[in-house]
């Protein structure tokens, strides 16, 4: 770890907290817009992507709390608030996975097609850019503080990039070629990452594990 003054450390933790708060606010906005447009356009992938964003808000509250905790006591362990946030987040992810998988299979069976996936393309491109910048910034702060929790948060944010890429691919392919089931396949791809996130939440509840989504 590089030698940092007390002022530099305080500013880095302020930055980490600011990034956590921005992530929460961004996910709220993304969730509202994506679920609305996904419902209107009958795009399950976009709707599921937006629902995932709401779950990330719960996770983000735990992350913001964690930053404050390690700022005040870098050697402290995960507390009750964080463990509760992890449990709620894990349950929410599993419920989301169940709903998306069942609906995806039903849509494939019935041949359901979205009205359009144009907004899925737009939102996914914006999300990739925003989340990639957040990952880079969080990693920079985490490396300077030599903080495993903050670096783990950056890795979790990277999962949002992967999910955005899946949404972009499924939405883009549908817009270009009109393949009906591709929206449902994209939804199943999102479900895979949501399941992994839920699983890791429960793995971390009863441990001091910070690594997230290899």
XYZ file of N, CA, C and O in Angstrom:
856
model
N 0.844 -1.195 0.000
C 0.000 0.000 0.000
C 0.877 1.241 0.000
O 1.845 1.325 0.740
N 0.568 2.198 -0.869
C 1.344 3.425 -0.909
C 1.151 4.219 0.371
O 0.147 4.087 1.066
N 2.138 5.039 0.672
C 2.057 5.854 1.884
C 1.087 7.004 1.651
O 1.270 7.816 0.741
N 0.052 7.043 2.464
C -0.979 8.070 2.321
C -1.095 8.877 3.595
O -0.950 8.343 4.698
N -1.379 10.161 3.429
C -1.619 11.001 4.590
C -3.045 10.771 5.084
O -3.885 10.198 4.366
N -3.320 11.206 6.286
C -4.667 11.059 6.847
C -5.691 11.778 5.981
O -6.815 11.298 5.790
N -5.309 12.923 5.440
C -6.214 13.689 4.579
C -6.517 12.929 3.292
O -7.669 12.879 2.837
N -5.490 12.313 2.697
C -5.684 11.549 1.469
C -6.581 10.339 1.716
O -7.461 10.027 0.898
N -6.366 9.676 2.856
C -7.198 8.517 3.185
C -8.650 8.935 3.363
O -9.574 8.274 2.865
N -8.869 10.042 4.081
C -10.236 10.526 4.291
C -10.915 10.855 2.957
O -12.075 10.505 2.731
N -10.178 11.493 2.056
C -10.750 11.859 0.757
C -11.053 10.623 -0.086
O -12.068 10.582 -0.792
N -10.201 9.610 0.007
C -10.449 8.384 -0.743
C -11.693 7.668 -0.233
O -12.492 7.149 -1.031
N -11.882 7.641 1.073
C -13.088 7.022 1.618
C -14.330 7.840 1.259
O -15.409 7.273 1.019
N -14.197 9.159 1.211
C -15.310 9.994 0.774
C -15.670 9.677 -0.673
O -16.849 9.614 -1.043
N -14.633 9.474 -1.496
C -14.876 9.114 -2.889
C -15.562 7.761 -2.990
O -16.513 7.580 -3.757
N -15.090 6.789 -2.203
C -15.690 5.448 -2.210
C -17.158 5.515 -1.806
O -18.015 4.842 -2.413
N -17.455 6.326 -0.786
C -18.846 6.461 -0.352
C -19.674 7.153 -1.433
O -20.812 6.750 -1.708
N -19.103 8.171 -2.060
C -19.809 8.861 -3.134
C -20.113 7.939 -4.303
O -21.207 7.994 -4.891
N -19.175 7.073 -4.637
C -19.399 6.112 -5.719
C -20.497 5.120 -5.351
O -21.302 4.725 -6.200
N -20.531 4.716 -4.081
C -21.577 3.798 -3.622
C -22.952 4.450 -3.718
O -23.925 3.829 -4.174
N -23.032 5.720 -3.305
C -24.309 6.438 -3.370
C -24.732 6.647 -4.828
O -25.903 6.473 -5.180
N -23.772 7.002 -5.690
C -24.099 7.187 -7.110
C -24.613 5.881 -7.712
O -25.577 5.882 -8.500
N -23.993 4.757 -7.346
C -24.429 3.457 -7.851
C -25.870 3.181 -7.452
O -26.672 2.683 -8.262
N -26.221 3.521 -6.203
C -27.600 3.333 -5.732
C -28.568 4.175 -6.546
O -29.590 3.687 -7.048
N -28.259 5.464 -6.693
C -29.149 6.378 -7.414
C -29.281 5.991 -8.883
O -30.378 6.042 -9.461
N -28.163 5.586 -9.472
C -28.207 5.179 -10.887
C -29.086 3.944 -11.063
O -29.889 3.866 -11.998
N -28.945 2.971 -10.158
C -29.748 1.756 -10.264
C -31.232 2.025 -10.060
O -32.073 1.358 -10.669
N -31.555 2.977 -9.194
C -32.971 3.345 -9.031
C -33.526 3.888 -10.342
O -34.595 3.467 -10.814
N -32.796 4.820 -10.949
C -33.240 5.410 -12.215
C -33.313 4.356 -13.312
O -34.293 4.285 -14.067
N -32.285 3.531 -13.392
C -32.249 2.482 -14.410
C -33.385 1.486 -14.205
O -34.007 1.032 -15.174
N -33.668 1.155 -12.949
C -34.733 0.216 -12.658
C -36.098 0.740 -13.071
O -36.891 0.021 -13.694
N -36.369 2.001 -12.739
C -37.667 2.604 -13.084
C -37.852 2.652 -14.598
O -38.891 2.231 -15.133
N -36.849 3.152 -15.291
C -36.949 3.314 -16.744
C -37.024 1.956 -17.446
O -37.845 1.745 -18.346
N -36.175 1.020 -17.025
C -36.109 -0.276 -17.706
C -37.365 -1.113 -17.495
O -37.863 -1.743 -18.439
N -37.872 -1.135 -16.261
C -39.080 -1.933 -16.029
C -40.277 -1.330 -16.758
O -41.100 -2.061 -17.317
N -40.363 -0.004 -16.785
C -41.481 0.648 -17.493
C -41.427 0.360 -18.992
O -42.409 -0.086 -19.591
N -40.261 0.605 -19.594
C -40.133 0.392 -21.036
C -40.196 -1.088 -21.387
O -40.745 -1.465 -22.427
N -39.647 -1.941 -20.514
C -39.731 -3.373 -20.762
C -41.163 -3.862 -20.753
O -41.558 -4.693 -21.581
N -41.965 -3.331 -19.834
C -43.384 -3.694 -19.772
C -44.128 -3.176 -20.997
O -44.916 -3.899 -21.619
N -43.886 -1.920 -21.346
C -44.559 -1.315 -22.492
C -44.195 -2.002 -23.812
O -45.051 -2.187 -24.681
N -42.924 -2.367 -23.956
C -42.447 -2.980 -25.197
C -42.540 -4.501 -25.181
O -42.167 -5.160 -26.155
N -43.028 -5.063 -24.078
C -43.156 -6.508 -23.908
C -41.814 -7.222 -24.092
O -41.747 -8.323 -24.644
N -40.751 -6.571 -23.603
C -39.415 -7.154 -23.636
C -39.074 -7.685 -22.250
O -38.810 -6.911 -21.335
N -39.086 -8.989 -22.101
C -38.820 -9.591 -20.797
C -37.381 -9.336 -20.359
O -37.118 -9.136 -19.172
N -36.456 -9.344 -21.314
C -35.052 -9.108 -20.973
C -34.868 -7.724 -20.365
O -34.182 -7.562 -19.351
N -35.473 -6.714 -20.956
C -35.340 -5.356 -20.437
C -36.056 -5.220 -19.096
O -35.540 -4.576 -18.171
N -37.228 -5.841 -18.978
C -37.954 -5.795 -17.711
C -37.153 -6.489 -16.607
O -37.038 -5.977 -15.490
N -36.590 -7.657 -16.911
C -35.779 -8.373 -15.927
C -34.526 -7.604 -15.558
O -34.121 -7.595 -14.389
N -33.931 -6.948 -16.532
C -32.749 -6.127 -16.287
C -33.080 -5.004 -15.311
O -32.317 -4.716 -14.384
N -34.238 -4.387 -15.497
C -34.659 -3.315 -14.604
C -34.954 -3.812 -13.206
O -34.610 -3.156 -12.214
N -35.583 -4.988 -13.107
C -35.864 -5.565 -11.793
C -34.570 -5.876 -11.056
O -34.453 -5.658 -9.846
N -33.579 -6.388 -11.788
C -32.268 -6.643 -11.196
C -31.662 -5.357 -10.640
O -31.022 -5.366 -9.584
N -31.882 -4.249 -11.342
C -31.342 -2.964 -10.878
C -31.917 -2.583 -9.516
O -31.205 -2.039 -8.663
N -33.205 -2.865 -9.299
C -33.816 -2.577 -7.999
C -33.175 -3.425 -6.896
O -32.961 -2.954 -5.782
N -32.876 -4.688 -7.215
C -32.226 -5.544 -6.223
C -30.826 -5.023 -5.912
O -30.367 -5.064 -4.766
N -30.148 -4.506 -6.933
C -28.813 -3.944 -6.728
C -28.856 -2.740 -5.787
O -27.858 -2.415 -5.138
N -29.992 -2.068 -5.719
C -30.143 -0.939 -4.791
C -30.025 -1.433 -3.346
O -29.351 -0.807 -2.515
N -30.674 -2.557 -3.048
C -30.588 -3.141 -1.702
C -29.138 -3.490 -1.385
O -28.614 -3.181 -0.312
N -28.490 -4.128 -2.350
C -27.086 -4.477 -2.179
C -26.242 -3.228 -1.990
O -25.329 -3.193 -1.159
N -26.566 -2.180 -2.751
C -25.808 -0.937 -2.672
C -25.890 -0.272 -1.311
O -24.921 0.355 -0.851
N -27.035 -0.406 -0.642
C -27.165 0.156 0.700
C -26.198 -0.532 1.655
O -25.579 0.107 2.510
N -26.070 -1.857 1.490
C -25.108 -2.593 2.312
C -23.679 -2.168 2.015
O -22.850 -2.059 2.929
N -23.377 -1.905 0.739
C -22.034 -1.476 0.346
C -21.716 -0.105 0.928
O -20.616 0.127 1.460
N -22.669 0.830 0.843
C -22.446 2.178 1.392
C -22.188 2.091 2.895
O -21.301 2.775 3.425
N -22.952 1.250 3.574
C -22.759 1.056 5.011
C -21.380 0.454 5.282
O -20.700 0.848 6.238
N -20.978 -0.483 4.432
C -19.675 -1.122 4.595
C -18.537 -0.105 4.478
O -17.566 -0.147 5.243
N -18.649 0.804 3.519
C -17.602 1.816 3.332
C -17.451 2.674 4.583
O -16.336 2.965 5.031
N -18.579 3.059 5.162
C -18.539 3.856 6.391
C -17.894 3.046 7.517
O -17.083 3.560 8.294
N -18.248 1.762 7.602
C -17.692 0.905 8.662
C -16.183 0.765 8.560
O -15.467 0.958 9.554
N -15.686 0.451 7.362
C -14.242 0.237 7.243
C -13.474 1.556 7.309
O -12.296 1.571 7.654
N -14.157 2.661 6.993
C -13.503 3.961 7.166
C -13.277 4.240 8.642
O -12.206 4.703 9.043
N -14.277 3.920 9.456
C -14.165 4.155 10.898
C -13.287 3.120 11.587
O -12.605 3.430 12.567
N -13.326 1.886 11.077
C -12.536 0.808 11.674
C -12.144 -0.188 10.579
O -12.876 -1.141 10.316
N -10.997 0.037 9.924
C -10.588 -0.797 8.787
C -10.506 -2.287 9.095
O -10.645 -3.111 8.192
N -10.294 -2.664 10.342
C -10.137 -4.070 10.697
C -11.418 -4.710 11.233
O -11.395 -5.843 11.702
N -12.527 -3.986 11.163
C -13.784 -4.514 11.692
C -14.374 -5.557 10.747
O -14.090 -5.582 9.551
N -15.225 -6.418 11.304
C -15.873 -7.460 10.509
C -17.248 -7.028 10.039
O -17.776 -5.994 10.476
N -17.824 -7.811 9.177
C -19.161 -7.522 8.649
C -20.171 -7.495 9.792
O -20.199 -8.393 10.633
N -21.014 -6.466 9.825
C -21.956 -6.329 10.937
C -23.361 -6.794 10.557
O -23.602 -7.260 9.443
N -24.285 -6.645 11.512
C -25.641 -7.143 11.320
C -26.374 -6.499 10.166
O -27.130 -7.171 9.447
N -26.185 -5.188 9.970
C -26.872 -4.493 8.877
C -26.461 -5.078 7.535
O -27.312 -5.348 6.667
N -25.175 -5.296 7.359
C -24.675 -5.835 6.090
C -25.160 -7.256 5.864
O -25.521 -7.628 4.741
N -25.181 -8.060 6.922
C -25.633 -9.444 6.772
C -27.123 -9.496 6.432
O -27.557 -10.325 5.623
N -27.899 -8.602 7.041
C -29.330 -8.545 6.718
C -29.539 -8.120 5.271
O -30.379 -8.691 4.559
N -28.768 -7.123 4.826
C -28.860 -6.672 3.430
C -28.504 -7.806 2.477
O -29.145 -7.984 1.430
N -27.501 -8.610 2.847
C -27.103 -9.742 2.007
C -28.208 -10.790 1.937
O -28.486 -11.338 0.863
N -28.849 -11.074 3.070
C -29.934 -12.063 3.079
C -31.099 -11.598 2.197
O -31.631 -12.374 1.391
N -31.498 -10.354 2.373
C -32.617 -9.819 1.586
C -32.266 -9.830 0.104
O -33.081 -10.214 -0.746
N -31.050 -9.413 -0.215
C -30.606 -9.378 -1.604
C -30.585 -10.779 -2.202
O -31.036 -10.998 -3.335
N -30.067 -11.742 -1.428
C -30.007 -13.119 -1.915
C -31.386 -13.690 -2.214
O -31.605 -14.305 -3.269
N -32.333 -13.488 -1.301
C -33.701 -13.971 -1.510
C -34.314 -13.307 -2.739
O -34.958 -13.961 -3.574
N -34.103 -11.993 -2.868
C -34.665 -11.247 -4.004
C -34.110 -11.769 -5.327
O -34.850 -11.915 -6.314
N -32.814 -12.064 -5.367
C -32.214 -12.602 -6.589
C -32.821 -13.957 -6.944
O -33.139 -14.222 -8.116
N -32.993 -14.820 -5.955
C -33.551 -16.138 -6.229
C -35.003 -16.048 -6.721
O -35.406 -16.784 -7.632
N -35.773 -15.144 -6.132
C -37.153 -14.942 -6.595
C -37.167 -14.410 -8.022
O -37.998 -14.826 -8.846
N -36.238 -13.500 -8.312
C -36.146 -12.948 -9.666
C -35.810 -14.053 -10.666
O -36.424 -14.145 -11.735
N -34.853 -14.893 -10.310
C -34.448 -15.987 -11.199
C -35.635 -16.899 -11.499
O -35.890 -17.255 -12.660
N -36.373 -17.270 -10.465
C -37.524 -18.149 -10.659
C -38.543 -17.527 -11.606
O -39.025 -18.185 -12.542
N -38.850 -16.253 -11.378
C -39.825 -15.567 -12.221
C -39.359 -15.437 -13.668
O -40.143 -15.664 -14.607
N -38.102 -15.096 -13.855
C -37.583 -14.898 -15.214
C -37.482 -16.213 -15.977
O -37.801 -16.271 -17.174
N -37.021 -17.264 -15.305
C -36.876 -18.557 -15.988
C -38.241 -19.088 -16.418
O -38.426 -19.526 -17.570
N -39.214 -19.058 -15.512
C -40.557 -19.561 -15.836
C -41.165 -18.759 -16.979
O -41.711 -19.329 -17.945
N -41.063 -17.434 -16.906
C -41.655 -16.592 -17.945
C -40.929 -16.754 -19.273
O -41.557 -16.754 -20.341
N -39.607 -16.904 -19.221
C -38.837 -17.102 -20.460
C -39.261 -18.381 -21.171
O -39.488 -18.387 -22.393
N -39.359 -19.464 -20.410
C -39.761 -20.742 -21.010
C -41.184 -20.663 -21.566
O -41.470 -21.212 -22.638
N -42.037 -19.956 -20.846
C -43.418 -19.783 -21.333
C -43.427 -18.988 -22.638
O -44.149 -19.342 -23.588
N -42.634 -17.926 -22.688
C -42.590 -17.108 -23.905
C -42.035 -17.889 -25.088
O -42.494 -17.734 -26.225
N -41.026 -18.725 -24.839
C -40.479 -19.559 -25.912
C -41.537 -20.554 -26.400
O -41.714 -20.773 -27.602
N -42.260 -21.138 -25.448
C -43.300 -22.122 -25.777
C -44.421 -21.507 -26.612
O -44.914 -22.123 -27.564
N -44.818 -20.286 -26.249
C -45.937 -19.632 -26.938
C -45.500 -18.817 -28.150
O -46.336 -18.317 -28.898
N -44.186 -18.651 -28.327
C -43.689 -17.872 -29.457
C -43.858 -16.372 -29.283
O -43.915 -15.628 -30.270
N -43.921 -15.922 -28.039
C -44.095 -14.490 -27.793
C -42.903 -13.682 -28.302
O -41.757 -14.103 -28.155
N -43.202 -12.534 -28.907
C -42.158 -11.633 -29.389
C -42.354 -10.247 -28.794
O -43.490 -9.791 -28.628
N -41.254 -9.545 -28.479
C -41.379 -8.157 -28.010
C -41.908 -7.264 -29.130
O -41.743 -7.579 -30.320
N -42.508 -6.169 -28.754
C -42.924 -5.181 -29.755
C -41.686 -4.550 -30.380
O -41.590 -4.395 -31.600
N -40.749 -4.199 -29.535
C -39.466 -3.660 -29.973
C -38.455 -3.864 -28.847
O -38.839 -3.978 -27.683
N -37.176 -3.920 -29.207
C -36.119 -3.978 -28.196
C -35.168 -2.790 -28.353
O -34.042 -2.815 -27.876
N -35.652 -1.774 -29.036
C -34.821 -0.585 -29.282
C -34.292 0.007 -27.975
O -33.100 0.312 -27.857
N -35.184 0.144 -27.006
C -34.752 0.762 -25.742
C -33.812 -0.143 -24.961
O -33.006 0.323 -24.163
N -33.883 -1.432 -25.198
C -32.922 -2.336 -24.587
C -31.519 -2.056 -25.085
O -30.551 -2.091 -24.318
N -31.407 -1.757 -26.377
C -30.108 -1.404 -26.950
C -29.592 -0.110 -26.333
O -28.434 -0.029 -25.894
N -30.445 0.900 -26.276
C -30.039 2.215 -25.756
C -29.622 2.120 -24.296
O -28.545 2.591 -23.898
N -30.459 1.504 -23.478
C -30.183 1.420 -22.040
C -28.945 0.576 -21.765
O -28.129 0.918 -20.894
N -28.773 -0.511 -22.492
C -27.608 -1.372 -22.252
C -26.305 -0.667 -22.610
O -25.305 -0.810 -21.894
N -26.293 0.110 -23.681
C -25.082 0.847 -24.059
C -24.726 1.869 -22.981
O -23.562 1.988 -22.567
N -25.737 2.605 -22.508
C -25.495 3.587 -21.447
C -24.983 2.887 -20.193
O -24.036 3.341 -19.542
N -25.613 1.762 -19.841
C -25.225 1.032 -18.635
C -23.792 0.516 -18.727
O -23.037 0.585 -17.750
N -23.402 -0.002 -19.892
C -22.034 -0.494 -20.068
C -21.030 0.620 -19.825
O -20.033 0.446 -19.105
N -21.292 1.788 -20.395
C -20.370 2.918 -20.243
C -20.290 3.378 -18.784
O -19.199 3.569 -18.238
N -21.449 3.540 -18.153
C -21.486 4.031 -16.774
C -20.850 3.027 -15.822
O -20.012 3.382 -14.976
N -21.233 1.765 -15.941
C -20.715 0.747 -15.032
C -19.226 0.504 -15.236
O -18.487 0.260 -14.277
N -18.752 0.590 -16.469
C -17.329 0.405 -16.724
C -16.518 1.516 -16.057
O -15.460 1.257 -15.463
N -17.020 2.735 -16.133
C -16.348 3.855 -15.467
C -16.356 3.668 -13.953
O -15.360 3.945 -13.277
N -17.479 3.195 -13.414
C -17.568 2.946 -11.975
C -16.581 1.863 -11.545
O -15.928 1.992 -10.507
N -16.474 0.801 -12.333
C -15.531 -0.272 -12.015
C -14.110 0.274 -11.955
O -13.359 0.014 -11.005
N -13.735 1.043 -12.970
C -12.378 1.595 -13.028
C -12.098 2.509 -11.844
O -11.022 2.456 -11.228
N -13.064 3.357 -11.497
C -12.892 4.307 -10.403
C -12.822 3.589 -9.062
O -11.986 3.884 -8.208
N -13.720 2.612 -8.861
C -13.720 1.855 -7.606
C -12.422 1.071 -7.446
O -11.877 0.970 -6.338
N -11.926 0.497 -8.533
C -10.670 -0.244 -8.454
C -9.505 0.686 -8.126
O -8.595 0.305 -7.361
N -9.521 1.868 -8.698
C -8.453 2.826 -8.411
C -8.435 3.179 -6.930
O -7.374 3.179 -6.284
N -9.623 3.479 -6.378
C -9.727 3.817 -4.961
C -9.346 2.614 -4.101
O -8.603 2.735 -3.112
N -9.846 1.428 -4.472
C -9.557 0.220 -3.708
C -8.076 -0.110 -3.670
O -7.545 -0.487 -2.628
N -7.397 0.057 -4.805
C -5.959 -0.223 -4.854
C -5.172 0.790 -4.025
O -4.223 0.427 -3.320
N -5.563 2.051 -4.086
C -4.847 3.073 -3.324
C -5.010 2.858 -1.825
O -4.075 3.076 -1.051
N -6.195 2.403 -1.416
C -6.433 2.123 0.007
C -6.015 0.713 0.396
O -6.024 0.384 1.584
N -5.673 -0.092 -0.595
C -5.368 -1.505 -0.371
C -6.527 -2.172 0.374
O -6.342 -2.888 1.359
N -7.741 -1.909 -0.124
C -8.963 -2.357 0.542
C -9.619 -3.493 -0.235
O -10.165 -3.290 -1.332
N -9.588 -4.704 0.328
C -10.238 -5.849 -0.302
C -11.751 -5.652 -0.453
O -12.320 -6.007 -1.494
N -12.452 -5.075 0.547
C -13.899 -4.867 0.393
C -14.246 -3.955 -0.775
O -15.199 -4.225 -1.514
N -13.507 -2.863 -0.956
C -13.808 -1.932 -2.039
C -13.470 -2.556 -3.388
O -14.204 -2.379 -4.377
N -12.388 -3.322 -3.459
C -12.051 -4.019 -4.694
C -13.097 -5.078 -5.026
O -13.439 -5.288 -6.194
N -13.630 -5.737 -4.005
C -14.686 -6.726 -4.219
C -15.939 -6.057 -4.766
O -16.621 -6.614 -5.637
N -16.254 -4.870 -4.257
C -17.407 -4.130 -4.761
C -17.218 -3.801 -6.235
O -18.171 -3.860 -7.024
N -15.987 -3.446 -6.617
C -15.698 -3.166 -8.028
C -15.959 -4.395 -8.887
O -16.523 -4.303 -9.985
N -15.569 -5.576 -8.382
C -15.809 -6.818 -9.120
C -17.295 -7.109 -9.255
O -17.758 -7.601 -10.291
N -18.058 -6.808 -8.202
C -19.509 -6.991 -8.277
C -20.123 -6.050 -9.309
O -21.053 -6.422 -10.032
N -19.614 -4.829 -9.372
C -20.099 -3.870 -10.365
C -19.796 -4.370 -11.769
O -20.556 -4.124 -12.714
N -18.682 -5.089 -11.925
C -18.317 -5.641 -13.233
C -19.373 -6.617 -13.725
O -19.605 -6.734 -14.935
N -20.043 -7.312 -12.809
C -21.108 -8.228 -13.204
C -22.228 -7.473 -13.905
O -22.860 -7.981 -14.841
N -22.477 -6.239 -13.474
C -23.494 -5.402 -14.122
C -23.107 -5.115 -15.574
O -23.981 -4.989 -16.437
N -21.807 -5.004 -15.829
C -21.340 -4.816 -17.201
C -21.674 -6.053 -18.032
O -22.178 -5.952 -19.158
N -21.405 -7.246 -17.472
C -21.701 -8.485 -18.188
C -23.196 -8.595 -18.508
O -23.582 -8.987 -19.617
N -24.028 -8.236 -17.538
C -25.475 -8.321 -17.749
C -25.933 -7.315 -18.796
O -26.836 -7.592 -19.593
N -25.293 -6.159 -18.816
C -25.625 -5.144 -19.820
C -25.246 -5.620 -21.218
O -25.959 -5.362 -22.188
N -24.119 -6.336 -21.314
C -23.694 -6.882 -22.603
C -24.708 -7.912 -23.106
O -25.053 -7.946 -24.297
N -25.204 -8.759 -22.190
C -26.218 -9.742 -22.571
C -27.472 -9.046 -23.085
O -28.049 -9.438 -24.111
N -27.900 -7.996 -22.384
C -29.082 -7.246 -22.825
C -28.830 -6.618 -24.191
O -29.712 -6.633 -25.062
N -27.637 -6.071 -24.395
C -27.294 -5.446 -25.678
C -27.333 -6.470 -26.814
O -27.890 -6.201 -27.892
N -26.754 -7.642 -26.576
C -26.727 -8.674 -27.614
C -28.131 -9.159 -27.970
O -28.495 -9.233 -29.152
N -28.919 -9.480 -26.952
C -30.261 -9.999 -27.232
C -31.150 -8.940 -27.876
O -31.878 -9.224 -28.833
N -31.062 -7.704 -27.379
C -31.883 -6.623 -27.935
C -31.428 -6.261 -29.347
O -32.245 -6.032 -30.241
N -30.103 -6.216 -29.532
C -29.577 -5.868 -30.849
C -29.903 -6.909 -31.901
O -30.287 -6.571 -33.032
N -29.755 -8.191 -31.545
C -30.064 -9.267 -32.497
C -31.542 -9.244 -32.878
O -31.900 -9.425 -34.049
N -32.411 -8.984 -31.891
C -33.841 -8.938 -32.206
C -34.157 -7.774 -33.140
O -34.916 -7.924 -34.103
N -33.567 -6.611 -32.869
C -33.821 -5.447 -33.716
C -33.338 -5.677 -35.143
O -33.955 -5.221 -36.107
N -32.222 -6.384 -35.291
C -31.641 -6.595 -36.618
C -32.314 -7.725 -37.385
O -32.545 -7.621 -38.597
N -32.633 -8.812 -36.685
C -33.094 -10.014 -37.381
C -34.505 -10.465 -36.996
O -35.048 -11.363 -37.647
N -35.063 -9.891 -35.930
C -36.428 -10.229 -35.543
C -36.615 -11.650 -35.051
O -37.695 -12.222 -35.189
N -35.547 -12.237 -34.477
C -35.644 -13.597 -33.956
C -36.396 -13.546 -32.622
O -35.883 -13.042 -31.629
N -37.603 -14.089 -32.598
C -38.482 -13.902 -31.455
C -37.946 -14.414 -30.139
O -38.054 -13.749 -29.110
N -37.365 -15.632 -30.153
C -36.966 -16.245 -28.886
C -35.674 -15.670 -28.317
O -35.293 -16.012 -27.204
N -35.001 -14.798 -29.060
C -33.715 -14.275 -28.587
C -33.890 -13.423 -27.336
O -33.010 -13.368 -26.467
N -35.033 -12.756 -27.188
C -35.298 -11.958 -25.990
C -35.378 -12.860 -24.766
O -34.839 -12.541 -23.704
N -36.009 -14.013 -24.933
C -36.114 -14.961 -23.825
C -34.764 -15.613 -23.523
O -34.437 -15.855 -22.353
N -33.965 -15.876 -24.540
C -32.629 -16.431 -24.307
C -31.768 -15.422 -23.548
O -30.997 -15.795 -22.657
N -31.890 -14.159 -23.919
C -31.174 -13.115 -23.194
C -31.601 -13.059 -21.736
O -30.775 -12.874 -20.839
N -32.899 -13.254 -21.508
C -33.415 -13.264 -20.137
C -32.831 -14.423 -19.339
O -32.492 -14.269 -18.161
N -32.689 -15.567 -19.969
C -32.083 -16.715 -19.286
C -30.619 -16.436 -18.957
O -30.117 -16.878 -17.913
N -29.938 -15.693 -19.835
C -28.564 -15.293 -19.552
C -28.488 -14.379 -18.343
O -27.610 -14.538 -17.481
N -29.419 -13.449 -18.256
C -29.483 -12.571 -17.083
C -29.770 -13.382 -15.826
O -29.220 -13.105 -14.752
N -30.619 -14.399 -15.960
C -30.974 -15.238 -14.817
C -29.760 -15.974 -14.271
O -29.632 -16.160 -13.053
N -28.877 -16.390 -15.168
C -27.674 -17.099 -14.739
C -26.832 -16.225 -13.811
O -26.400 -16.667 -12.740
N -26.611 -14.969 -14.208
C -25.808 -14.075 -13.380
C -26.547 -13.689 -12.103
O -25.934 -13.533 -11.043
N -27.870 -13.530 -12.188
C -28.649 -13.221 -10.990
C -28.564 -14.369 -9.987
O -28.461 -14.145 -8.772
N -28.592 -15.608 -10.489
C -28.468 -16.767 -9.602
C -27.103 -16.775 -8.919
O -26.997 -17.039 -7.713
N -26.040 -16.502 -9.688
C -24.701 -16.477 -9.110
C -24.590 -15.399 -8.033
O -23.978 -15.615 -6.983
N -25.203 -14.232 -8.291
C -25.156 -13.158 -7.298
C -25.904 -13.562 -6.033
O -25.448 -13.287 -4.916
N -27.063 -14.185 -6.194
C -27.823 -14.634 -5.036
C -27.046 -15.659 -4.227
O -27.017 -15.610 -2.992
N -26.403 -16.589 -4.914
C -25.616 -17.633 -4.256
C -24.472 -17.018 -3.456
O -24.216 -17.405 -2.313
N -23.790 -16.040 -4.039
C -22.675 -15.412 -3.342
C -23.139 -14.610 -2.137
O -22.438 -14.527 -1.128
N -24.327 -14.027 -2.235
C -24.865 -13.293 -1.085
C -24.976 -14.213 0.127
O -24.557 -13.850 1.232
N -25.531 -15.393 -0.073
C -25.702 -16.321 1.042
C -24.375 -16.902 1.506
O -24.217 -17.219 2.687
N -23.409 -17.027 0.599
C -22.085 -17.501 1.001
C -21.397 -16.491 1.906
O -20.620 -16.853 2.795
N -21.688 -15.214 1.697
C -21.023 -14.160 2.461
C -21.714 -13.849 3.784
O -21.127 -13.222 4.663
N -22.986 -14.264 3.933
C -23.742 -13.935 5.138
C -23.052 -14.442 6.404
O -22.922 -13.713 7.395
N -22.592 -15.677 6.376
C -21.992 -16.278 7.572
C -20.474 -16.363 7.483
O -19.851 -17.253 8.074
N -19.882 -15.444 6.747
C -18.427 -15.431 6.620
C -17.948 -13.996 6.499
O -18.743 -13.063 6.489
N -16.657 -13.848 6.414
C -16.067 -12.519 6.179
C -15.587 -12.414 4.725
O -14.762 -11.577 4.385
N -16.146 -13.276 3.881
C -15.769 -13.307 2.470
C -16.145 -12.002 1.789
O -17.243 -11.484 1.971
N -15.254 -11.481 0.963
C -15.545 -10.267 0.222
C -15.531 -10.486 -1.284
O -16.099 -9.711 -2.028
N -14.827 -11.530 -1.736
C -14.728 -11.743 -3.178
C -16.114 -11.920 -3.767
O -17.001 -12.465 -3.122
N -16.286 -11.467 -4.985
C -17.621 -11.489 -5.597
C -17.537 -11.863 -7.076
O -16.810 -11.222 -7.806
N -18.270 -12.881 -7.459
C -18.474 -13.191 -8.868
C -17.176 -13.290 -9.638
O -16.760 -12.363 -10.307
N -16.515 -14.435 -9.528
C -15.221 -14.643 -10.202
C -15.344 -14.450 -11.700
O -16.302 -14.862 -12.288
